[in-house]
mmCIF file of C-alpha atoms in Angstrom:
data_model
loop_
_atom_site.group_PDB
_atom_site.id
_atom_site.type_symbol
_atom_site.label_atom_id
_atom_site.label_comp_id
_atom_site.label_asym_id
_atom_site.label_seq_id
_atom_site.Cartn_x
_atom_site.Cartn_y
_atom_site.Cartn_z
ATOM 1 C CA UNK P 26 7.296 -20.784 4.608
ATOM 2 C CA UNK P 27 6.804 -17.819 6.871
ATOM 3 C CA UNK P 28 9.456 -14.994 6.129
ATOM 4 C CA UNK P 29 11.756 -13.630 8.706
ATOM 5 C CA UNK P 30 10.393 -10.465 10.750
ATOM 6 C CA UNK P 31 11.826 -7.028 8.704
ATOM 7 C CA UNK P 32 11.968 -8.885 5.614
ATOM 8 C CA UNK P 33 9.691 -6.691 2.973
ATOM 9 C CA UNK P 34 7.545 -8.691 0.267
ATOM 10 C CA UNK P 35 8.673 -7.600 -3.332
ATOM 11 C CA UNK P 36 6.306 -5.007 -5.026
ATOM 12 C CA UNK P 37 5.425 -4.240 -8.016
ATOM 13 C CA UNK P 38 3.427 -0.870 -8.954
ATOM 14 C CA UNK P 39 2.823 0.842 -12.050
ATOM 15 C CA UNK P 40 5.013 3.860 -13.915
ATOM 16 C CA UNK P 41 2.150 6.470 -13.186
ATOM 17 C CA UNK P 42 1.397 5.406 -9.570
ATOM 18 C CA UNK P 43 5.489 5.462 -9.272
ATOM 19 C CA UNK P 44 5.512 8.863 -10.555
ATOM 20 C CA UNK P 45 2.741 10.191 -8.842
ATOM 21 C CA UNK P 46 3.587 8.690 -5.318
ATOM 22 C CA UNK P 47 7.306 9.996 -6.048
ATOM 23 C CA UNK P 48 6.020 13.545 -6.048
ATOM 24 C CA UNK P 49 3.918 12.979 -2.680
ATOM 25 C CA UNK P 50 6.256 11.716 -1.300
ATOM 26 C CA UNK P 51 8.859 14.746 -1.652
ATOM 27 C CA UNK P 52 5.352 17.411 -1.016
ATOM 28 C CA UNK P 53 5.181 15.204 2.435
ATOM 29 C CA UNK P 54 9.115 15.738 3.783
ATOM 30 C CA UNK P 55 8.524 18.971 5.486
ATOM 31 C CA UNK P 56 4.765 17.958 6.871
ATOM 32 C CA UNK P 57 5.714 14.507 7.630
ATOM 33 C CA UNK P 58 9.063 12.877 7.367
ATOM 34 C CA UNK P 59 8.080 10.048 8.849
ATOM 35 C CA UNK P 60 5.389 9.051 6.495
ATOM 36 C CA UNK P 61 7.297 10.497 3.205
ATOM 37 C CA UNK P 62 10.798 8.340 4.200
ATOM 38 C CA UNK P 63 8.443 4.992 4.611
ATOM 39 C CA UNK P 64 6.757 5.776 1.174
ATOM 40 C CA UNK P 65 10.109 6.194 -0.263
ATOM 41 C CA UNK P 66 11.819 3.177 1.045
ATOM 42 C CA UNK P 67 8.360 1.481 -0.492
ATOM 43 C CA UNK P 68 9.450 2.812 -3.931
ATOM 44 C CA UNK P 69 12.531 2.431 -3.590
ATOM 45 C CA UNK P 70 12.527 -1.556 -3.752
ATOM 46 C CA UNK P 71 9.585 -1.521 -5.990
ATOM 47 C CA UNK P 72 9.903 -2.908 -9.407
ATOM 48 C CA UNK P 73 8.226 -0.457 -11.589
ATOM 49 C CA UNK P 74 6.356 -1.868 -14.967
ATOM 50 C CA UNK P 75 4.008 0.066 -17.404
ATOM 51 C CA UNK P 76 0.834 1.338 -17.233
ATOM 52 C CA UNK P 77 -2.100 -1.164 -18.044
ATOM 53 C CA UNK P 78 0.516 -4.293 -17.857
ATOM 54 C CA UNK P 79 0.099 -4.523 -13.687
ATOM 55 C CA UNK P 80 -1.644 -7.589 -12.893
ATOM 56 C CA UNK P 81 -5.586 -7.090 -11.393
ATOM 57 C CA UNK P 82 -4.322 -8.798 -7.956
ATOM 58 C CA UNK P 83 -1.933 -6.270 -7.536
ATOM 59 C CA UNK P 84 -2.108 -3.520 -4.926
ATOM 60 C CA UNK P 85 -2.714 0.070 -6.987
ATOM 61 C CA UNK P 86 -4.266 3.606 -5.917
ATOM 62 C CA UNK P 87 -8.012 3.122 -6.376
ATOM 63 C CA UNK P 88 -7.868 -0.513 -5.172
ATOM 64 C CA UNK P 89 -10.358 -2.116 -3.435
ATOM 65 C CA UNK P 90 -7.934 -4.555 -0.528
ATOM 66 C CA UNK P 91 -9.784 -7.445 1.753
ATOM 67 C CA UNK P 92 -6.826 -8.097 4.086
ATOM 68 C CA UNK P 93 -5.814 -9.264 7.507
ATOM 69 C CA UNK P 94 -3.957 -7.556 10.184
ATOM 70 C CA UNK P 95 -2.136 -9.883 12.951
ATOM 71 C CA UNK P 96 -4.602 -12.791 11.560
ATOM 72 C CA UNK P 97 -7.774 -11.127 12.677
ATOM 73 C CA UNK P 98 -10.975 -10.629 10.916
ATOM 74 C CA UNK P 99 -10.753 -9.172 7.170
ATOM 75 C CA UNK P 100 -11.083 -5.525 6.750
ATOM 76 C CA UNK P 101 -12.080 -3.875 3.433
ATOM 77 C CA UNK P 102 -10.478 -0.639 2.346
ATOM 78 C CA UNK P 103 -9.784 1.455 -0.820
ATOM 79 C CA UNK P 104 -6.547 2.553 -1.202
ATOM 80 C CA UNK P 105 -6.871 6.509 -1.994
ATOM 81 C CA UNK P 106 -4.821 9.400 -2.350
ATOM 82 C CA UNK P 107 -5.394 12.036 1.153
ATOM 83 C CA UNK P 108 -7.323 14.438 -0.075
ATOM 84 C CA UNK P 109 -10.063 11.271 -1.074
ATOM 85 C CA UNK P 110 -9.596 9.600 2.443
ATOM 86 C CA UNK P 111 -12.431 9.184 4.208
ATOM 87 C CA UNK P 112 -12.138 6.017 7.192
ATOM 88 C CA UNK P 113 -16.238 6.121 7.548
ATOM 89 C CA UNK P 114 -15.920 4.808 3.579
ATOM 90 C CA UNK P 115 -13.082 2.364 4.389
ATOM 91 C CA UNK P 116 -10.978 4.834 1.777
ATOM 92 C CA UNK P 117 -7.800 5.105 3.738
ATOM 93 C CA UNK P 118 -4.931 6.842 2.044
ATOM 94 C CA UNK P 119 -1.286 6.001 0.972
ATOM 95 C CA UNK P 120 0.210 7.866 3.638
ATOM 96 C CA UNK P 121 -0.966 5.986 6.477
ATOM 97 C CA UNK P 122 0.942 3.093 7.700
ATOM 98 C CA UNK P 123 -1.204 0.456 6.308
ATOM 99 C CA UNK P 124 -1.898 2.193 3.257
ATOM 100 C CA UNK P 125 1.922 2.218 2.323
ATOM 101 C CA UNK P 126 1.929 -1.612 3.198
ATOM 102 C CA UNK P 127 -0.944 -2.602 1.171
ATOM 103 C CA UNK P 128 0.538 -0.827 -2.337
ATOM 104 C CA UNK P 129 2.325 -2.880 -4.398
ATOM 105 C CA UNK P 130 1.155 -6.227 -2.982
ATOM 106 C CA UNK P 131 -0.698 -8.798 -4.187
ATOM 107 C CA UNK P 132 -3.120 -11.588 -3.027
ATOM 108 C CA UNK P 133 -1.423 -14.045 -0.177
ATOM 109 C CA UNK P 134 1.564 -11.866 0.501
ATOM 110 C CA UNK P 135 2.381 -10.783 3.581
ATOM 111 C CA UNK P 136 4.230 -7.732 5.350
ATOM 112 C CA UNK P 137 5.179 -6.787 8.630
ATOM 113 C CA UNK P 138 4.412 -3.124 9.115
ATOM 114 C CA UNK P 139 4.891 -0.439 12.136
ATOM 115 C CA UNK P 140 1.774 1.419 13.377
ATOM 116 C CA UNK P 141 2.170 4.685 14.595
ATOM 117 C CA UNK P 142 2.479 3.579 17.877
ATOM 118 C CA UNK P 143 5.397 1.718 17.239
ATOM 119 C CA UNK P 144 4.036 -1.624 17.390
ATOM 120 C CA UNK P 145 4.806 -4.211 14.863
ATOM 121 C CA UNK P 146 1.666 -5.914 12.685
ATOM 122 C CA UNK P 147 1.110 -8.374 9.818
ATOM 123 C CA UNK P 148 -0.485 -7.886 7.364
ATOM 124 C CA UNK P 149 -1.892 -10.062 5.037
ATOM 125 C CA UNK P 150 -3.904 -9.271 1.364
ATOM 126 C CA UNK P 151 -6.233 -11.636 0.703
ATOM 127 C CA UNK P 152 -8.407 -10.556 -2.531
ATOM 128 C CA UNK P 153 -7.544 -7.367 -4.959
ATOM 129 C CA UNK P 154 -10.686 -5.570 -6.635
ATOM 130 C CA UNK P 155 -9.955 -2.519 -9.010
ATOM 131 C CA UNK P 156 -12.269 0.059 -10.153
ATOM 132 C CA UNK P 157 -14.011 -0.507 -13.392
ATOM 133 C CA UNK P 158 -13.006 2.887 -14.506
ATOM 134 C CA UNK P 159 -9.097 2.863 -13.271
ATOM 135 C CA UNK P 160 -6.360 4.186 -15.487
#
């Protein structure tokens, strides 16, 4: 069952990542309000557990996401905070549009997300890797 266009996907993230993407959020108002108010409505309807209790097919910074946009090929990125972002790497960060879709998902769901250019995508996670070394 397909869920209605608009309809967000719950998320779950962890206490630090909440914390820490709180902050960069607020840093981002002046710079960008567009990207800081999407983040924020992301956190906002997240459900926030403890550190080192978030399942391993869950969406966290440091990720490693094979997904689906608009059910096209499967992309591989690393979800990363700006200053790590690097597209050449496929390390895109949080603020970007499909970096604030990706966090707090987990493998098979679905959201619809707006690009920058206004148009409307799906995306869809298909397999969760995290770092070895993650917190």
């Amino acid at each position: 069952m397909q869920q209605k266009t608009g309809r967000k996907p719950s998320i779950t993230i962890s206490e630090t990542d909440y914390e820490r993407l709180t902050g960069l959020a607020e840093a981002l108002e002046d710079r960008n309000p567009e990207a800081s108010e999407t983040m924020m409505a992301e956190l906002d309807r997240a459900r926030v557990v403890r550190d080192g209790s978030l399942a391993t097919t869950i969406v966290r910074m440091g990720s490693t996401v094979v997904y689906t946009a608009d059910e096209g090929p499967e992309k591989t990125v690393t979800l990363v905070y700006p200053g790590d972002a690097d597209i050449e790497k496929g390390r895109i960060s949080i603020t970007t549009p499909v970096g604030t879709a990706l966090i707090g998902l987990k493998e098979g769901q679905s959201i619809d997300w707006t690009a920058r250019t206004g148009q409307t995508h799906r995306l869809t996670v298909v397999r969760v890797t995290q770092e070895e070394n993650a917190a």
